[in-house]
Amino acid sequence: MTKDTVGRYLARHAEPLARTVDAPLRPARHAICIPLYDEDERFIETLNSLHEVKGIADAVVILLVNGAEDSPPSVHDANRSFLGWLRDTLGAAAGPVAATERDGIQFLVIDRASAGRRLPAGQGVGLARKLAGDVALALHRTGAIASPWMACTDADVQLPSDYLEALPAQDSPYSAVLFPFEHTLEGGPSQQAAMKQYEAYLHYYVLGLGFAGSPYAYPSIGSSFAVHLGRYAAVRGFPRKLAAEDFYLLNKLIKQAPILRLPTTPIRIRGRESARVPFGTGRAVRDIQEIDEPYAVYDPSVFDAVGVWQRAQRKFAEDPDAFDWQQALSGGGIPGGLLHRCLASQGALQAAEKARRQASTSAQLSRRLFEWNDAFRTLRLVHMLRDEGLGTLPLAEAIERAPFVPMLASEADLDGAWRATKRAGTPQTAVPLGLVT
């Protein structure tokens, strides 16, 4: 990725804040970006975990405290109290941006929570991450941050000792790397059970896509990934979304270059309830506790169908002239015509034929199919297959039936399903994903 790409992004698409932030107190090797919204003094647990991270003295931690103009008054009150506590704890000066150091770790504290500095109404975590990311990119361009890898995490984590050591070399061919994760259980039995179920679902979905042969078989967890800043600039940074900004950024990045799942020590994420975003882990933990029936997930046959589609795409790219869609999309235990109907409704078959006319080689056709059938359209296909007849099953039953989740005989219950998906879903070796050559 050229410096011109970074320069153009900073000039045309970066947030103005990135052009005004001075360098940290001393040159750094790494950047760690953390948005902070409606937080409290338990953030000290995350701050303390930084001391266990090898190489943290050569990093700068960018803390962006934020609230939107239309955030509830309770959030503004919490942000005001938290910002005062944070400045006292870190010895940071008041003001829009303050560089400070605590126990050998340097921080940039950015205030986008106080009156006159808040995010526009209707904005949230997507813009907050973009602001922090754009600052990191600008500092990298000036040489104040040496590494092109920007680590992204959240306020409710415990970072492992090998967190920074695991980041790839500067000339690595990847656009992003994903750290393993696990949630710590909090609250009473109901909250803990809900957290187990949702974490099991997160692993189950990725394992299902991997079983199907999808190149998009990776988790999108905002607490646990790092981005190559040059690639970040090439896709114009974080999208300004109220939720799933991590999902959409990774979906763009993997089309630039492969993503790497790391086999490192997991990041530990608090299994807390939250209403900070419209959906996601914290919201799911709340919602699962409110339903009166077993938590349901996609029937494993959904991933059988996705696998048929993945194999069909590969065969089509190899020899499109001798290809029959109806034949290729049948079988695999899928009700007759269901997969073909869903793909035609989605526009996938029309897009494949258009790509066939435009591509001059098999490799070009493969890339076009890969880019069109991305993580978002894969998720949409999964939903269509579910809604059009393949349905759902209670979580424990789905995991027990799924051929992609190895289980012990003693694991035929919720706790067992949780342990089995966690074990199967945590990489033991580095796993590259995307168009890997």
XYZ file of C-alpha atoms in Angstrom:
437
model
C 0.000 0.000 0.000
C 1.466 3.346 -1.061
C 1.876 6.440 1.037
C -0.231 8.233 -1.569
C -3.188 6.065 -0.556
C -2.733 7.105 3.059
C -2.188 10.731 2.117
C -5.308 10.861 -0.029
C -7.370 9.275 2.716
C -6.101 11.702 5.355
C -6.737 14.670 3.068
C -10.156 13.652 1.768
C -11.835 11.137 4.060
C -10.284 11.260 7.536
C -12.011 13.030 10.400
C -10.683 16.580 10.966
C -9.485 15.545 14.418
C -6.727 13.469 12.797
C -5.130 16.603 11.373
C -4.987 18.404 14.720
C -3.666 15.824 17.203
C -0.055 16.323 18.240
C 2.347 13.418 18.635
C 2.416 11.395 21.865
C 5.023 12.149 24.514
C 7.610 9.933 22.803
C 7.745 7.818 19.642
C 5.806 4.565 19.870
C 5.864 1.281 18.026
C 2.211 0.280 18.340
C -1.215 1.910 18.675
C -4.102 0.477 20.676
C -7.469 2.184 20.156
C -10.297 2.003 22.698
C -13.637 3.856 22.410
C -15.259 4.646 25.763
C -18.984 5.314 26.058
C -21.052 5.216 29.247
C -18.230 3.544 31.172
C -17.378 3.516 34.857
C -14.436 2.911 37.170
C -14.302 -0.799 36.336
C -12.221 0.328 33.378
C -9.332 0.202 35.843
C -9.337 -3.584 35.264
C -8.527 -3.057 31.591
C -5.918 -0.425 32.427
C -4.247 -2.756 34.880
C -4.212 -5.606 32.361
C -2.093 -3.442 30.061
C 0.851 -3.924 32.414
C 0.861 -7.637 31.571
C 1.232 -6.968 27.829
C 4.788 -7.453 26.612
C 6.036 -4.389 24.737
C 3.365 -2.080 26.133
C 6.008 0.525 27.007
C 6.522 0.971 23.253
C 2.827 1.551 22.570
C 0.444 4.481 22.739
C -3.093 3.761 23.945
C -5.669 6.047 22.336
C -8.690 6.470 24.632
C -11.618 8.192 22.950
C -14.358 9.091 25.427
C -17.473 9.809 23.413
C -21.153 10.595 23.469
C -23.521 11.889 20.798
C -25.593 15.048 20.981
C -28.725 12.915 21.282
C -27.376 10.462 23.851
C -29.567 10.190 26.965
C -28.818 12.598 29.836
C -27.771 9.601 31.938
C -24.997 8.862 29.423
C -23.757 12.448 29.486
C -23.708 12.320 33.290
C -21.810 9.032 33.258
C -19.337 10.318 30.673
C -18.702 13.480 32.697
C -17.987 11.474 35.837
C -15.887 8.914 33.983
C -13.824 11.527 32.155
C -12.968 13.231 35.445
C -11.995 9.906 37.007
C -9.930 8.922 33.951
C -8.005 12.195 33.922
C -7.286 11.899 37.624
C -6.225 8.260 37.281
C -3.902 8.904 34.335
C -2.738 12.374 35.313
C -4.139 13.796 32.075
C -4.841 17.468 31.585
C -8.305 18.736 30.740
C -8.908 19.647 27.119
C -9.902 18.045 23.827
C -6.707 15.960 23.593
C -4.141 15.224 26.285
C -0.966 13.128 26.125
C 0.000 11.551 29.412
C 1.938 8.654 30.902
C 1.093 6.322 33.771
C 3.480 3.695 35.086
C 5.482 3.666 31.860
C 2.456 3.428 29.536
C 1.589 6.436 27.426
C -1.938 7.473 26.561
C -3.744 9.940 24.367
C -7.012 10.908 26.057
C -9.470 12.382 23.557
C -12.619 14.083 24.809
C -15.570 13.756 22.441
C -18.039 13.578 25.314
C -18.124 17.085 26.756
C -20.548 19.753 25.567
C -19.296 21.299 22.342
C -17.168 18.242 21.495
C -19.784 15.508 21.183
C -20.442 13.373 18.152
C -23.290 14.511 15.899
C -26.763 13.221 16.687
C -27.347 9.765 15.281
C -23.675 8.767 15.471
C -22.044 6.229 17.743
C -19.405 3.538 17.968
C -18.616 3.476 14.242
C -17.631 7.141 14.210
C -15.857 6.773 17.568
C -13.680 3.968 16.197
C -13.062 5.952 13.019
C -11.913 8.987 14.982
C -9.426 6.924 16.982
C -8.314 5.003 13.900
C -7.779 8.152 11.872
C -5.651 9.612 14.655
C -3.533 6.449 14.724
C -3.138 6.572 10.943
C -2.061 10.227 10.984
C 0.499 9.540 13.721
C 1.804 6.538 11.788
C 2.261 8.673 8.692
C 4.363 11.195 10.618
C 6.500 8.420 12.117
C 5.252 8.935 15.665
C 3.883 5.359 15.532
C 6.198 2.934 13.750
C 4.124 -0.193 13.184
C 1.417 -0.222 10.512
C -0.717 -2.468 12.737
C -3.451 -0.747 14.762
C -4.958 -2.859 17.533
C -8.653 -2.292 18.219
C -10.319 -3.320 21.453
C -12.894 -2.206 24.011
C -13.239 -1.009 27.583
C -14.286 -4.354 29.041
C -11.321 -6.591 28.213
C -8.332 -8.250 29.802
C -5.520 -8.254 27.250
C -3.106 -11.225 27.165
C 0.642 -10.914 27.546
C 1.328 -11.860 23.895
C -1.159 -9.328 22.508
C 1.381 -7.086 20.762
C 3.962 -9.786 20.118
C 1.445 -11.628 17.949
C 1.059 -8.773 15.461
C 2.570 -9.586 12.048
C 5.614 -8.006 10.481
C 5.278 -4.742 8.601
C 5.404 -6.457 5.196
C 2.861 -9.132 6.128
C 0.374 -9.905 3.324
C -2.695 -9.552 5.562
C -5.226 -6.758 5.916
C -6.299 -7.668 9.454
C -5.607 -10.202 12.180
C -8.147 -11.651 14.591
C -7.319 -12.617 18.165
C -9.072 -15.497 19.942
C -11.609 -14.387 22.534
C -13.567 -15.725 25.468
C -16.125 -14.121 27.737
C -15.880 -14.054 31.502
C -19.148 -14.847 33.235
C -20.782 -12.087 35.267
C -23.997 -11.608 37.180
C -26.422 -14.251 38.350
C -27.198 -17.677 36.868
C -29.555 -16.260 34.228
C -27.009 -13.766 32.915
C -24.242 -16.359 32.924
C -26.400 -18.882 31.055
C -27.283 -16.233 28.472
C -23.613 -15.408 27.970
C -22.745 -19.069 27.471
C -25.482 -19.435 24.886
C -24.492 -16.368 22.917
C -20.791 -17.199 22.937
C -21.640 -20.732 21.792
C -23.692 -19.221 18.951
C -20.787 -16.976 17.886
C -18.497 -19.984 17.549
C -21.233 -22.149 16.024
C -21.847 -19.696 13.178
C -18.153 -19.414 12.282
C -17.650 -23.180 12.541
C -20.636 -23.694 10.262
C -19.234 -21.349 7.638
C -15.840 -23.045 7.886
C -17.496 -26.439 7.398
C -19.216 -25.018 4.305
C -15.905 -23.824 2.877
C -16.777 -20.137 3.073
C -13.807 -17.747 2.845
C -15.712 -15.505 5.279
C -15.576 -17.949 8.211
C -14.314 -15.585 10.893
C -15.783 -13.847 13.962
C -16.400 -10.100 13.892
C -15.716 -9.038 17.475
C -14.809 -5.375 17.936
C -12.733 -6.184 21.017
C -10.360 -8.570 19.306
C -8.754 -7.558 16.032
C -6.001 -5.435 14.553
C -5.953 -3.651 11.205
C -3.157 -2.828 8.788
C -3.294 0.969 8.541
C -2.479 1.093 4.844
C -5.377 -1.248 4.087
C -7.523 0.733 6.515
C -6.906 3.846 4.425
C -7.613 1.973 1.198
C -11.143 1.076 2.371
C -11.748 4.550 3.867
C -11.643 3.540 7.508
C -14.359 2.421 9.855
C -17.911 2.871 8.573
C -20.008 5.291 10.600
C -22.491 2.706 11.814
C -24.253 2.475 15.164
C -23.343 -1.203 15.401
C -21.552 -3.936 13.409
C -18.889 -1.460 12.304
C -16.328 -4.223 12.886
C -18.277 -6.615 10.640
C -18.474 -4.127 7.775
C -14.842 -3.038 8.060
C -13.564 -6.624 7.996
C -15.878 -7.336 5.072
C -14.138 -4.589 3.108
C -10.631 -5.446 4.289
C -10.743 -9.118 3.290
C -11.353 -8.031 -0.305
C -8.109 -6.059 -0.154
C -5.969 -8.861 1.286
C -6.501 -12.025 3.373
C -7.350 -11.942 7.064
C -5.396 -14.050 9.554
C -6.919 -15.746 12.606
C -4.256 -15.990 15.304
C -3.671 -18.922 17.697
C -2.651 -16.689 20.611
C -3.884 -16.459 24.193
C -7.542 -15.359 24.104
C -8.629 -11.845 24.934
C -10.994 -12.058 27.889
C -14.159 -9.997 27.482
C -16.572 -9.244 30.287
C -19.891 -10.986 29.759
C -21.842 -7.923 30.771
C -25.292 -6.779 29.756
C -25.350 -3.629 27.674
C -27.616 -1.336 25.699
C -24.755 0.665 24.190
C -25.510 -0.513 20.648
C -28.703 -1.798 18.948
C -27.322 -5.336 18.715
C -24.236 -7.293 19.670
C -23.047 -9.294 22.648
C -24.268 -7.067 25.476
C -27.684 -6.610 23.916
C -27.967 -10.339 23.143
C -27.179 -11.245 26.754
C -30.081 -9.047 27.839
C -32.480 -10.303 25.180
C -31.789 -14.017 25.721
C -32.802 -13.665 29.373
C -36.153 -12.209 28.346
C -37.322 -15.040 26.074
C -39.485 -17.809 27.523
C -38.330 -20.542 25.153
C -34.968 -22.163 24.369
C -32.514 -19.960 22.489
C -32.665 -21.085 18.854
C -29.972 -20.976 16.163
C -29.735 -21.990 12.509
C -30.374 -25.652 11.757
C -27.047 -27.280 10.724
C -28.607 -28.066 7.330
C -28.323 -24.341 6.565
C -24.550 -24.765 6.427
C -24.920 -27.868 4.257
C -26.701 -25.627 1.759
C -24.038 -22.929 2.006
C -21.461 -25.637 1.319
C -23.303 -26.710 -1.847
C -23.212 -23.072 -2.986
C -19.497 -22.722 -2.241
C -18.663 -25.856 -4.230
C -20.864 -24.703 -7.088
C -19.012 -21.393 -7.291
C -15.660 -23.169 -7.525
C -16.877 -25.495 -10.281
C -18.443 -22.597 -12.150
C -15.182 -20.632 -12.056
C -13.257 -23.638 -13.378
C -15.503 -24.293 -16.400
C -18.473 -21.918 -16.746
C -19.329 -23.079 -20.262
C -20.149 -26.621 -19.143
C -22.060 -25.619 -16.033
C -25.681 -26.307 -15.043
C -26.942 -24.296 -12.067
C -29.963 -26.486 -11.373
C -27.855 -29.611 -11.211
C -25.048 -28.017 -9.191
C -27.428 -26.614 -6.570
C -29.373 -29.803 -5.935
C -28.576 -32.665 -3.593
C -26.811 -32.470 -0.268
C -30.062 -33.242 1.549
C -31.502 -29.792 0.673
C -35.212 -29.699 -0.300
C -35.553 -29.568 -4.058
C -35.139 -26.120 -5.567
C -34.758 -24.317 -2.210
C -31.142 -23.232 -2.625
C -31.632 -22.258 -6.274
C -34.698 -20.213 -5.339
C -32.907 -18.363 -2.530
C -29.874 -17.555 -4.666
C -32.013 -16.381 -7.586
C -34.008 -14.152 -5.215
C -30.802 -12.727 -3.809
C -29.461 -11.980 -7.290
C -26.467 -14.250 -6.827
C -26.990 -16.292 -9.987
C -27.513 -13.202 -12.103
C -24.347 -11.690 -10.627
C -22.411 -14.886 -11.390
C -23.479 -14.849 -15.033
C -22.571 -11.170 -15.330
C -19.151 -11.900 -13.825
C -18.728 -14.723 -16.332
C -19.230 -12.312 -19.244
C -16.796 -9.767 -17.819
C -13.984 -12.045 -16.583
C -11.397 -13.272 -19.075
C -9.746 -15.898 -16.828
C -10.808 -18.404 -14.197
C -8.859 -16.444 -11.574
C -10.715 -13.247 -12.440
C -14.051 -15.036 -12.266
C -13.143 -16.549 -8.877
C -12.308 -13.099 -7.516
C -15.550 -11.590 -8.773
C -17.562 -14.394 -7.188
C -15.613 -14.015 -3.941
C -16.186 -10.265 -3.793
C -19.901 -10.404 -4.621
C -20.724 -13.286 -2.270
C -19.190 -11.519 0.713
C -19.787 -11.793 4.461
C -22.931 -9.661 4.306
C -24.515 -11.594 1.431
C -23.491 -14.871 3.048
C -25.337 -13.836 6.209
C -28.357 -12.839 4.117
C -28.299 -16.231 2.398
C -28.169 -17.973 5.778
C -31.224 -15.986 6.888
C -33.100 -16.775 3.670
C -32.384 -20.498 3.954
C -33.622 -20.420 7.530
C -36.773 -18.480 6.689
C -37.592 -20.437 3.530
C -37.730 -23.805 5.199
C -34.536 -25.018 6.877
C -35.496 -23.335 10.121
C -33.879 -23.283 13.546
C -33.223 -25.616 16.446
C -32.627 -25.049 20.162
C -28.951 -24.238 20.613
C -27.864 -27.403 22.422
C -29.720 -29.642 19.964
C -28.263 -27.826 16.931
C -24.732 -28.122 18.279
C -25.235 -31.803 19.131
C -26.415 -32.487 15.564
C -23.831 -30.326 13.829
C -21.076 -32.386 12.160
C -18.696 -29.447 12.559
C -18.738 -29.380 16.394
C -16.927 -32.393 17.903
C -18.538 -33.179 21.259
C -17.851 -35.602 24.047
C -20.596 -37.928 25.240
C -20.769 -35.936 28.471
C -21.433 -32.634 26.682
C -25.073 -33.081 25.679
C -26.299 -30.038 27.619
C -25.892 -26.264 27.533
C -22.606 -26.188 29.416
C -21.256 -29.006 27.278
C -22.311 -27.282 24.058
C -20.630 -24.087 25.252
C -17.388 -25.910 26.028
C -17.466 -27.841 22.749
C -17.962 -24.780 20.545
C -15.302 -22.822 22.434
C -12.827 -25.670 22.047
C -13.570 -26.149 18.341
C -13.808 -22.428 17.610
C -10.462 -21.358 19.096
C -7.674 -21.701 16.488
C -4.734 -23.899 17.400
C -2.723 -22.710 14.388
C -2.792 -19.551 12.295
C -5.704 -19.646 9.817
C -5.587 -17.381 6.722
C -8.958 -16.525 5.183
C -10.038 -14.887 1.952
C -8.497 -15.434 -1.469
C -5.389 -17.172 -0.210
C -2.821 -18.027 -2.882
